[in-house]
Amino acid sequence: MKILLLGSGAREHALARALSRDPETTELVVAPGNPGTAQIATNLFIDPNSPDEVVTLAREMGADLVVVGPEAPLVAGVADALRQADIAVFGPSKAAARLEGSKAFAKEVMASAHVPTASARIVTSPDQLEQALDEFGAPYVVKEDGLAAGKGVVVTSDRDAALKHGLACLEREGGAVVVEDYLDGPEASVFCVCDGRTVRALSPAQDFKRIGDGDAGPNTGGMGSYTPLPWAPDDLGQQVIEQVAQPVVDEMARRGTPFIGLLYCGLALTSKGMRVVEFNVRFGDPETQAVLARLDSSLPQLLHAAAVGHLDQVAEPRWSDKAAVDVVISAAGYPSTPTTGDVITGIEQAEADPDVHVLHAGTARNDDNELVTAGGRVLSVVALGEDVAAARAKAYAAVSKIKFDGAYHRSDIAAPAYVER
Ligand code: GLY
């Protein structure tokens, strides 16, 4: 199978690794990719958000499957253009991608499909915003109604901070804000592979969104993850299919906008039962790095079957008995103003342990062909172990071998306090 993968982060490096290791894959092109994907695939520099450029490249290479990593190409209509050109694509149409792009749309679909979610108000004026904050009370959950790459959400007990974030969102053109109930249980991410009708759940994971230990500081794109979740029910994946993903997939099909791709179900497992916190329409970052480390069955087969509507003919994904932990190393100044250009060393030493692999995100080659930092989240260090504690110990041992000026990581990813609930 010839595969074109779009994107350039650690999530895409994880996808590229899983795709390239499978004998089904005969050719793998990543566009634009990163220095990590360059080691296992062919990187080609095109604009992944341009439907024309993507269709042209897919045609030129005779791609049997295009896998879309980030949400931006989906919102730009790349999957629609590929389907029109009769090219199999794993990723939803622009219309179906609204499940991530518009929180209000997602809420409306969930209401129609009777999916349990936090109650919420959509507000479009400062007065409504103040009213909603007072109605729900602290802690406040204020979300921008639009694409914010996971960074448009503020959760705070400080009413002034909640109001400030809400007002800033309203000031943007066409601004709308969603104010929600606070959910009391731990969060889980369950990725559901969908072909428009059939749904398969992947191994549940948890991510760590805040920059600091103990979940302190601002939200980031994600500082680490682990899977499976020892504290969650064994049948969590099945519960998510039954209560969330299948009803949403059925509702999207009923509306004539079938969901084909990855429905990322961000959940809170509350004292009142499962609640959807958010949907994303693509693999999550950094959960994907840990989830795919445990996948023992064929990723190309699974994604191709979803793309062509034959998911019911593919067996359930198989998982390693081991646990996986992913620790993100970020650059100094992240998430506001990360420094770049610092030389990175120690990846080979970190990977000396066969249970460890290092995935690239914000890296580049300088004029001397040295690996340097080039973004906020620089690397994802992924380790497998007999259980979460063993995987965690291996991940942190590997992290300690990687050096660059200002390197930062959380020291409590998958710590017992989170895992032994
Ligand atoms: N893990 C959060 C996200 O992918 O948006």
PDB file of N, CA and C in Angstrom, residues 71-159:
ATOM      1  N   GLU A  71      -5.886  18.858  12.214  1.00  0.00           N
ATOM      2  CA  GLU A  71      -7.243  19.250  11.837  1.00  0.00           C
ATOM      3  C   GLU A  71      -7.276  20.276  10.711  1.00  0.00           C
ATOM      4  N   ALA A  72      -6.215  21.096  10.598  1.00  0.00           N
ATOM      5  CA  ALA A  72      -6.286  22.213   9.641  1.00  0.00           C
ATOM      6  C   ALA A  72      -6.571  21.750   8.196  1.00  0.00           C
ATOM      7  N   PRO A  73      -5.905  20.693   7.680  1.00  0.00           N
ATOM      8  CA  PRO A  73      -6.236  20.272   6.307  1.00  0.00           C
ATOM      9  C   PRO A  73      -7.696  19.822   6.176  1.00  0.00           C
ATOM     10  N   LEU A  74      -8.243  19.247   7.245  1.00  0.00           N
ATOM     11  CA  LEU A  74      -9.639  18.775   7.194  1.00  0.00           C
ATOM     12  C   LEU A  74     -10.580  19.963   7.062  1.00  0.00           C
ATOM     13  N   VAL A  75     -10.307  20.994   7.856  1.00  0.00           N
ATOM     14  CA  VAL A  75     -11.121  22.206   7.826  1.00  0.00           C
ATOM     15  C   VAL A  75     -10.983  22.901   6.471  1.00  0.00           C
ATOM     16  N   ALA A  76      -9.819  22.758   5.848  1.00  0.00           N
ATOM     17  CA  ALA A  76      -9.583  23.372   4.532  1.00  0.00           C
ATOM     18  C   ALA A  76     -10.200  22.547   3.397  1.00  0.00           C
ATOM     19  N   GLY A  77     -10.808  21.398   3.719  1.00  0.00           N
ATOM     20  CA  GLY A  77     -11.490  20.616   2.680  1.00  0.00           C
ATOM     21  C   GLY A  77     -10.597  19.646   1.927  1.00  0.00           C
ATOM     22  N   VAL A  78      -9.457  19.302   2.517  1.00  0.00           N
ATOM     23  CA  VAL A  78      -8.531  18.388   1.830  1.00  0.00           C
ATOM     24  C   VAL A  78      -9.153  17.000   1.640  1.00  0.00           C
ATOM     25  N   ALA A  79      -9.847  16.504   2.665  1.00  0.00           N
ATOM     26  CA  ALA A  79     -10.446  15.165   2.544  1.00  0.00           C
ATOM     27  C   ALA A  79     -11.538  15.175   1.471  1.00  0.00           C
ATOM     28  N   ASP A  80     -12.312  16.260   1.399  1.00  0.00           N
ATOM     29  CA  ASP A  80     -13.367  16.348   0.371  1.00  0.00           C
ATOM     30  C   ASP A  80     -12.741  16.282  -1.021  1.00  0.00           C
ATOM     31  N   ALA A  81     -11.658  17.042  -1.219  1.00  0.00           N
ATOM     32  CA  ALA A  81     -11.020  17.082  -2.541  1.00  0.00           C
ATOM     33  C   ALA A  81     -10.471  15.703  -2.916  1.00  0.00           C
ATOM     34  N   LEU A  82      -9.902  15.007  -1.941  1.00  0.00           N
ATOM     35  CA  LEU A  82      -9.359  13.668  -2.224  1.00  0.00           C
ATOM     36  C   LEU A  82     -10.489  12.706  -2.591  1.00  0.00           C
ATOM     37  N   ARG A  83     -11.593  12.764  -1.855  1.00  0.00           N
ATOM     38  CA  ARG A  83     -12.726  11.859  -2.162  1.00  0.00           C
ATOM     39  C   ARG A  83     -13.273  12.158  -3.544  1.00  0.00           C
ATOM     40  N   GLN A  84     -13.347  13.445  -3.870  1.00  0.00           N
ATOM     41  CA  GLN A  84     -13.836  13.809  -5.212  1.00  0.00           C
ATOM     42  C   GLN A  84     -12.926  13.238  -6.293  1.00  0.00           C
ATOM     43  N   ALA A  85     -11.631  13.146  -5.967  1.00  0.00           N
ATOM     44  CA  ALA A  85     -10.659  12.617  -6.934  1.00  0.00           C
ATOM     45  C   ALA A  85     -10.565  11.095  -6.840  1.00  0.00           C
ATOM     46  N   ASP A  86     -11.464  10.484  -6.052  1.00  0.00           N
ATOM     47  CA  ASP A  86     -11.521   9.021  -5.926  1.00  0.00           C
ATOM     48  C   ASP A  86     -10.286   8.432  -5.246  1.00  0.00           C
ATOM     49  N   ILE A  87      -9.720   9.174  -4.315  1.00  0.00           N
ATOM     50  CA  ILE A  87      -8.541   8.699  -3.579  1.00  0.00           C
ATOM     51  C   ILE A  87      -8.984   8.409  -2.145  1.00  0.00           C
ATOM     52  N   ALA A  88      -8.668   7.198  -1.647  1.00  0.00           N
ATOM     53  CA  ALA A  88      -9.099   6.824  -0.296  1.00  0.00           C
ATOM     54  C   ALA A  88      -8.396   7.711   0.727  1.00  0.00           C
ATOM     55  N   VAL A  89      -9.190   8.251   1.650  1.00  0.00           N
ATOM     56  CA  VAL A  89      -8.602   9.164   2.633  1.00  0.00           C
ATOM     57  C   VAL A  89      -9.159   8.842   4.016  1.00  0.00           C
ATOM     58  N   PHE A  90      -8.243   8.803   4.993  1.00  0.00           N
ATOM     59  CA  PHE A  90      -8.647   8.634   6.392  1.00  0.00           C
ATOM     60  C   PHE A  90      -8.685  10.022   7.008  1.00  0.00           C
ATOM     61  N   GLY A  91      -9.908  10.555   7.122  1.00  0.00           N
ATOM     62  CA  GLY A  91     -10.098  11.904   7.663  1.00  0.00           C
ATOM     63  C   GLY A  91     -11.453  12.380   7.205  1.00  0.00           C
ATOM     64  N   PRO A  92     -12.176  13.105   8.056  1.00  0.00           N
ATOM     65  CA  PRO A  92     -13.533  13.507   7.710  1.00  0.00           C
ATOM     66  C   PRO A  92     -13.609  14.669   6.726  1.00  0.00           C
ATOM     67  N   SER A  93     -14.788  14.807   6.123  1.00  0.00           N
ATOM     68  CA  SER A  93     -15.086  15.952   5.258  1.00  0.00           C
ATOM     69  C   SER A  93     -15.091  17.224   6.101  1.00  0.00           C
ATOM     70  N   LYS A  94     -15.040  18.349   5.389  1.00  0.00           N
ATOM     71  CA  LYS A  94     -15.112  19.642   6.061  1.00  0.00           C
ATOM     72  C   LYS A  94     -16.392  19.734   6.909  1.00  0.00           C
ATOM     73  N   ALA A  95     -17.502  19.229   6.364  1.00  0.00           N
ATOM     74  CA  ALA A  95     -18.779  19.311   7.087  1.00  0.00           C
ATOM     75  C   ALA A  95     -18.713  18.481   8.370  1.00  0.00           C
ATOM     76  N   ALA A  96     -18.132  17.277   8.282  1.00  0.00           N
ATOM     77  CA  ALA A  96     -18.072  16.418   9.471  1.00  0.00           C
ATOM     78  C   ALA A  96     -17.022  16.929  10.462  1.00  0.00           C
ATOM     79  N   ALA A  97     -15.999  17.626   9.955  1.00  0.00           N
ATOM     80  CA  ALA A  97     -14.944  18.162  10.833  1.00  0.00           C
ATOM     81  C   ALA A  97     -15.470  19.262  11.746  1.00  0.00           C
ATOM     82  N   ARG A  98     -16.700  19.737  11.484  1.00  0.00           N
ATOM     83  CA  ARG A  98     -17.277  20.760  12.377  1.00  0.00           C
ATOM     84  C   ARG A  98     -17.479  20.222  13.798  1.00  0.00           C
ATOM     85  N   LEU A  99     -17.453  18.906  13.958  1.00  0.00           N
ATOM     86  CA  LEU A  99     -17.551  18.341  15.308  1.00  0.00           C
ATOM     87  C   LEU A  99     -16.416  18.850  16.188  1.00  0.00           C
ATOM     88  N   GLU A 100     -15.266  19.151  15.577  1.00  0.00           N
ATOM     89  CA  GLU A 100     -14.165  19.761  16.334  1.00  0.00           C
ATOM     90  C   GLU A 100     -14.186  21.277  16.188  1.00  0.00           C
ATOM     91  N   GLY A 101     -14.451  21.747  14.977  1.00  0.00           N
ATOM     92  CA  GLY A 101     -14.307  23.178  14.673  1.00  0.00           C
ATOM     93  C   GLY A 101     -15.328  24.037  15.393  1.00  0.00           C
ATOM     94  N   SER A 102     -16.521  23.509  15.637  1.00  0.00           N
ATOM     95  CA  SER A 102     -17.541  24.295  16.319  1.00  0.00           C
ATOM     96  C   SER A 102     -18.049  23.526  17.531  1.00  0.00           C
ATOM     97  N   LYS A 103     -17.714  24.044  18.695  1.00  0.00           N
ATOM     98  CA  LYS A 103     -18.186  23.391  19.926  1.00  0.00           C
ATOM     99  C   LYS A 103     -19.715  23.424  19.961  1.00  0.00           C
ATOM    100  N   ALA A 104     -20.311  24.509  19.436  1.00  0.00           N
ATOM    101  CA  ALA A 104     -21.771  24.620  19.446  1.00  0.00           C
ATOM    102  C   ALA A 104     -22.391  23.530  18.564  1.00  0.00           C
ATOM    103  N   PHE A 105     -21.791  23.283  17.394  1.00  0.00           N
ATOM    104  CA  PHE A 105     -22.291  22.220  16.505  1.00  0.00           C
ATOM    105  C   PHE A 105     -22.180  20.861  17.203  1.00  0.00           C
ATOM    106  N   ALA A 106     -21.046  20.625  17.854  1.00  0.00           N
ATOM    107  CA  ALA A 106     -20.846  19.347  18.550  1.00  0.00           C
ATOM    108  C   ALA A 106     -21.930  19.155  19.610  1.00  0.00           C
ATOM    109  N   LYS A 107     -22.231  20.204  20.346  1.00  0.00           N
ATOM    110  CA  LYS A 107     -23.273  20.123  21.376  1.00  0.00           C
ATOM    111  C   LYS A 107     -24.623  19.797  20.746  1.00  0.00           C
ATOM    112  N   GLU A 108     -24.889  20.406  19.608  1.00  0.00           N
ATOM    113  CA  GLU A 108     -26.180  20.198  18.946  1.00  0.00           C
ATOM    114  C   GLU A 108     -26.301  18.748  18.459  1.00  0.00           C
ATOM    115  N   VAL A 109     -25.207  18.209  17.879  1.00  0.00           N
ATOM    116  CA  VAL A 109     -25.224  16.813  17.428  1.00  0.00           C
ATOM    117  C   VAL A 109     -25.406  15.888  18.629  1.00  0.00           C
ATOM    118  N   MET A 110     -24.711  16.182  19.722  1.00  0.00           N
ATOM    119  CA  MET A 110     -24.824  15.331  20.910  1.00  0.00           C
ATOM    120  C   MET A 110     -26.247  15.357  21.462  1.00  0.00           C
ATOM    121  N   ALA A 111     -26.877  16.526  21.418  1.00  0.00           N
ATOM    122  CA  ALA A 111     -28.269  16.611  21.905  1.00  0.00           C
ATOM    123  C   ALA A 111     -29.159  15.725  21.028  1.00  0.00           C
ATOM    124  N   SER A 112     -28.987  15.806  19.698  1.00  0.00           N
ATOM    125  CA  SER A 112     -29.821  14.989  18.792  1.00  0.00           C
ATOM    126  C   SER A 112     -29.564  13.503  19.003  1.00  0.00           C
ATOM    127  N   ALA A 113     -28.306  13.145  19.307  1.00  0.00           N
ATOM    128  CA  ALA A 113     -27.929  11.726  19.422  1.00  0.00           C
ATOM    129  C   ALA A 113     -28.048  11.218  20.857  1.00  0.00           C
ATOM    130  N   HIS A 114     -28.539  12.062  21.761  1.00  0.00           N
ATOM    131  CA  HIS A 114     -28.706  11.690  23.176  1.00  0.00           C
ATOM    132  C   HIS A 114     -27.394  11.205  23.792  1.00  0.00           C
ATOM    133  N   VAL A 115     -26.335  11.935  23.521  1.00  0.00           N
ATOM    134  CA  VAL A 115     -25.013  11.604  24.057  1.00  0.00           C
ATOM    135  C   VAL A 115     -24.783  12.433  25.325  1.00  0.00           C
ATOM    136  N   PRO A 116     -24.323  11.793  26.418  1.00  0.00           N
ATOM    137  CA  PRO A 116     -24.156  12.540  27.670  1.00  0.00           C
ATOM    138  C   PRO A 116     -22.995  13.530  27.609  1.00  0.00           C
ATOM    139  N   THR A 117     -23.291  14.781  27.897  1.00  0.00           N
ATOM    140  CA  THR A 117     -22.242  15.807  27.870  1.00  0.00           C
ATOM    141  C   THR A 117     -22.528  16.806  28.989  1.00  0.00           C
ATOM    142  N   ALA A 118     -21.554  17.653  29.247  1.00  0.00           N
ATOM    143  CA  ALA A 118     -21.758  18.701  30.255  1.00  0.00           C
ATOM    144  C   ALA A 118     -22.819  19.665  29.735  1.00  0.00           C
ATOM    145  N   SER A 119     -23.681  20.198  30.651  1.00  0.00           N
ATOM    146  CA  SER A 119     -24.596  21.211  30.133  1.00  0.00           C
ATOM    147  C   SER A 119     -23.806  22.480  29.858  1.00  0.00           C
ATOM    148  N   ALA A 120     -24.313  23.257  28.920  1.00  0.00           N
ATOM    149  CA  ALA A 120     -23.536  24.394  28.443  1.00  0.00           C
ATOM    150  C   ALA A 120     -24.447  25.500  27.940  1.00  0.00           C
ATOM    151  N   ARG A 121     -23.926  26.714  27.916  1.00  0.00           N
ATOM    152  CA  ARG A 121     -24.619  27.854  27.292  1.00  0.00           C
ATOM    153  C   ARG A 121     -23.700  28.415  26.217  1.00  0.00           C
ATOM    154  N   ILE A 122     -24.300  28.727  25.074  1.00  0.00           N
ATOM    155  CA  ILE A 122     -23.529  29.421  24.034  1.00  0.00           C
ATOM    156  C   ILE A 122     -23.866  30.905  24.165  1.00  0.00           C
ATOM    157  N   VAL A 123     -22.852  31.733  24.368  1.00  0.00           N
ATOM    158  CA  VAL A 123     -23.138  33.152  24.582  1.00  0.00           C
ATOM    159  C   VAL A 123     -22.440  33.995  23.516  1.00  0.00           C
ATOM    160  N   THR A 124     -23.104  35.095  23.172  1.00  0.00           N
ATOM    161  CA  THR A 124     -22.548  35.952  22.113  1.00  0.00           C
ATOM    162  C   THR A 124     -22.423  37.403  22.565  1.00  0.00           C
ATOM    163  N   SER A 125     -22.734  37.671  23.845  1.00  0.00           N
ATOM    164  CA  SER A 125     -22.591  39.062  24.325  1.00  0.00           C
ATOM    165  C   SER A 125     -21.993  39.038  25.727  1.00  0.00           C
ATOM    166  N   PRO A 126     -21.343  40.147  26.131  1.00  0.00           N
ATOM    167  CA  PRO A 126     -20.761  40.222  27.468  1.00  0.00           C
ATOM    168  C   PRO A 126     -21.795  39.994  28.572  1.00  0.00           C
ATOM    169  N   ASP A 127     -23.035  40.491  28.380  1.00  0.00           N
ATOM    170  CA  ASP A 127     -24.077  40.297  29.403  1.00  0.00           C
ATOM    171  C   ASP A 127     -24.399  38.825  29.583  1.00  0.00           C
ATOM    172  N   GLN A 128     -24.599  38.143  28.440  1.00  0.00           N
ATOM    173  CA  GLN A 128     -24.894  36.699  28.493  1.00  0.00           C
ATOM    174  C   GLN A 128     -23.743  35.945  29.148  1.00  0.00           C
ATOM    175  N   LEU A 129     -22.521  36.388  28.842  1.00  0.00           N
ATOM    176  CA  LEU A 129     -21.331  35.729  29.400  1.00  0.00           C
ATOM    177  C   LEU A 129     -21.363  35.823  30.922  1.00  0.00           C
ATOM    178  N   GLU A 130     -21.605  37.016  31.444  1.00  0.00           N
ATOM    179  CA  GLU A 130     -21.625  37.204  32.899  1.00  0.00           C
ATOM    180  C   GLU A 130     -22.731  36.361  33.532  1.00  0.00           C
ATOM    181  N   GLN A 131     -23.882  36.341  32.859  1.00  0.00           N
ATOM    182  CA  GLN A 131     -25.020  35.558  33.380  1.00  0.00           C
ATOM    183  C   GLN A 131     -24.665  34.074  33.466  1.00  0.00           C
ATOM    184  N   ALA A 132     -24.043  33.567  32.387  1.00  0.00           N
ATOM    185  CA  ALA A 132     -23.708  32.134  32.335  1.00  0.00           C
ATOM    186  C   ALA A 132     -22.663  31.805  33.403  1.00  0.00           C
ATOM    187  N   LEU A 133     -21.679  32.681  33.590  1.00  0.00           N
ATOM    188  CA  LEU A 133     -20.659  32.429  34.624  1.00  0.00           C
ATOM    189  C   LEU A 133     -21.330  32.317  35.986  1.00  0.00           C
ATOM    190  N   ASP A 134     -22.296  33.172  36.242  1.00  0.00           N
ATOM    191  CA  ASP A 134     -22.958  33.151  37.544  1.00  0.00           C
ATOM    192  C   ASP A 134     -23.885  31.947  37.680  1.00  0.00           C
ATOM    193  N   GLU A 135     -24.491  31.545  36.573  1.00  0.00           N
ATOM    194  CA  GLU A 135     -25.394  30.390  36.619  1.00  0.00           C
ATOM    195  C   GLU A 135     -24.628  29.107  36.974  1.00  0.00           C
ATOM    196  N   PHE A 136     -23.455  28.894  36.319  1.00  0.00           N
ATOM    197  CA  PHE A 136     -22.715  27.643  36.561  1.00  0.00           C
ATOM    198  C   PHE A 136     -21.842  27.728  37.818  1.00  0.00           C
ATOM    199  N   GLY A 137     -21.358  28.901  38.149  1.00  0.00           N
ATOM    200  CA  GLY A 137     -20.499  29.060  39.324  1.00  0.00           C
ATOM    201  C   GLY A 137     -19.104  28.499  39.106  1.00  0.00           C
ATOM    202  N   ALA A 138     -18.238  28.663  40.124  1.00  0.00           N
ATOM    203  CA  ALA A 138     -16.854  28.192  40.035  1.00  0.00           C
ATOM    204  C   ALA A 138     -16.784  26.687  40.282  1.00  0.00           C
ATOM    205  N   PRO A 139     -15.776  25.977  39.776  1.00  0.00           N
ATOM    206  CA  PRO A 139     -14.810  26.460  38.794  1.00  0.00           C
ATOM    207  C   PRO A 139     -15.476  26.714  37.436  1.00  0.00           C
ATOM    208  N   TYR A 140     -14.986  27.726  36.735  1.00  0.00           N
ATOM    209  CA  TYR A 140     -15.574  28.140  35.466  1.00  0.00           C
ATOM    210  C   TYR A 140     -14.883  27.417  34.301  1.00  0.00           C
ATOM    211  N   VAL A 141     -15.669  27.008  33.311  1.00  0.00           N
ATOM    212  CA  VAL A 141     -15.119  26.420  32.080  1.00  0.00           C
ATOM    213  C   VAL A 141     -15.572  27.308  30.931  1.00  0.00           C
ATOM    214  N   VAL A 142     -14.632  27.988  30.284  1.00  0.00           N
ATOM    215  CA  VAL A 142     -14.959  28.933  29.210  1.00  0.00           C
ATOM    216  C   VAL A 142     -14.191  28.530  27.968  1.00  0.00           C
ATOM    217  N   LYS A 143     -14.935  28.234  26.891  1.00  0.00           N
ATOM    218  CA  LYS A 143     -14.304  27.733  25.659  1.00  0.00           C
ATOM    219  C   LYS A 143     -14.610  28.661  24.502  1.00  0.00           C
ATOM    220  N   GLU A 144     -13.626  28.893  23.685  1.00  0.00           N
ATOM    221  CA  GLU A 144     -13.867  29.632  22.442  1.00  0.00           C
ATOM    222  C   GLU A 144     -14.634  28.720  21.508  1.00  0.00           C
ATOM    223  N   ASP A 145     -15.673  29.264  20.830  1.00  0.00           N
ATOM    224  CA  ASP A 145     -16.424  28.447  19.876  1.00  0.00           C
ATOM    225  C   ASP A 145     -15.758  28.547  18.511  1.00  0.00           C
ATOM    226  N   GLY A 146     -14.717  27.746  18.332  1.00  0.00           N
ATOM    227  CA  GLY A 146     -14.010  27.766  17.061  1.00  0.00           C
ATOM    228  C   GLY A 146     -12.732  26.994  17.234  1.00  0.00           C
ATOM    229  N   LEU A 147     -11.980  26.854  16.156  1.00  0.00           N
ATOM    230  CA  LEU A 147     -10.739  26.085  16.240  1.00  0.00           C
ATOM    231  C   LEU A 147      -9.696  26.843  17.031  1.00  0.00           C
ATOM    232  N   ALA A 148      -9.149  26.215  18.058  1.00  0.00           N
ATOM    233  CA  ALA A 148      -8.089  26.881  18.824  1.00  0.00           C
ATOM    234  C   ALA A 148      -6.979  25.899  19.140  1.00  0.00           C
ATOM    235  N   ALA A 149      -6.895  24.808  18.338  1.00  0.00           N
ATOM    236  CA  ALA A 149      -5.843  23.791  18.499  1.00  0.00           C
ATOM    237  C   ALA A 149      -5.711  23.340  19.946  1.00  0.00           C
ATOM    238  N   GLY A 150      -6.846  23.150  20.615  1.00  0.00           N
ATOM    239  CA  GLY A 150      -6.829  22.661  22.003  1.00  0.00           C
ATOM    240  C   GLY A 150      -6.414  23.714  23.000  1.00  0.00           C
ATOM    241  N   LYS A 151      -6.202  24.958  22.576  1.00  0.00           N
ATOM    242  CA  LYS A 151      -5.662  25.966  23.485  1.00  0.00           C
ATOM    243  C   LYS A 151      -6.687  27.049  23.821  1.00  0.00           C
ATOM    244  N   GLY A 152      -7.923  26.921  23.326  1.00  0.00           N
ATOM    245  CA  GLY A 152      -8.906  27.981  23.532  1.00  0.00           C
ATOM    246  C   GLY A 152      -9.804  27.769  24.732  1.00  0.00           C
ATOM    247  N   VAL A 153      -9.369  26.905  25.659  1.00  0.00           N
ATOM    248  CA  VAL A 153     -10.200  26.569  26.809  1.00  0.00           C
ATOM    249  C   VAL A 153      -9.540  27.086  28.086  1.00  0.00           C
ATOM    250  N   VAL A 154     -10.316  27.792  28.904  1.00  0.00           N
ATOM    251  CA  VAL A 154      -9.793  28.216  30.204  1.00  0.00           C
ATOM    252  C   VAL A 154     -10.667  27.595  31.299  1.00  0.00           C
ATOM    253  N   VAL A 155     -10.014  26.926  32.245  1.00  0.00           N
ATOM    254  CA  VAL A 155     -10.711  26.373  33.415  1.00  0.00           C
ATOM    255  C   VAL A 155     -10.098  27.054  34.626  1.00  0.00           C
ATOM    256  N   THR A 156     -10.908  27.788  35.377  1.00  0.00           N
ATOM    257  CA  THR A 156     -10.348  28.567  36.476  1.00  0.00           C
ATOM    258  C   THR A 156     -11.406  28.834  37.539  1.00  0.00           C
ATOM    259  N   SER A 157     -10.945  29.025  38.777  1.00  0.00           N
ATOM    260  CA  SER A 157     -11.875  29.421  39.835  1.00  0.00           C
ATOM    261  C   SER A 157     -11.917  30.944  39.964  1.00  0.00           C
ATOM    262  N   ASP A 158     -11.108  31.622  39.183  1.00  0.00           N
ATOM    263  CA  ASP A 158     -11.009  33.083  39.241  1.00  0.00           C
ATOM    264  C   ASP A 158     -12.017  33.678  38.237  1.00  0.00           C
ATOM    265  N   ARG A 159     -13.097  34.249  38.752  1.00  0.00           N
ATOM    266  CA  ARG A 159     -14.150  34.754  37.868  1.00  0.00           C
ATOM    267  C   ARG A 159     -13.615  35.818  36.898  1.00  0.00           C
TER     268      ARG A 159
END
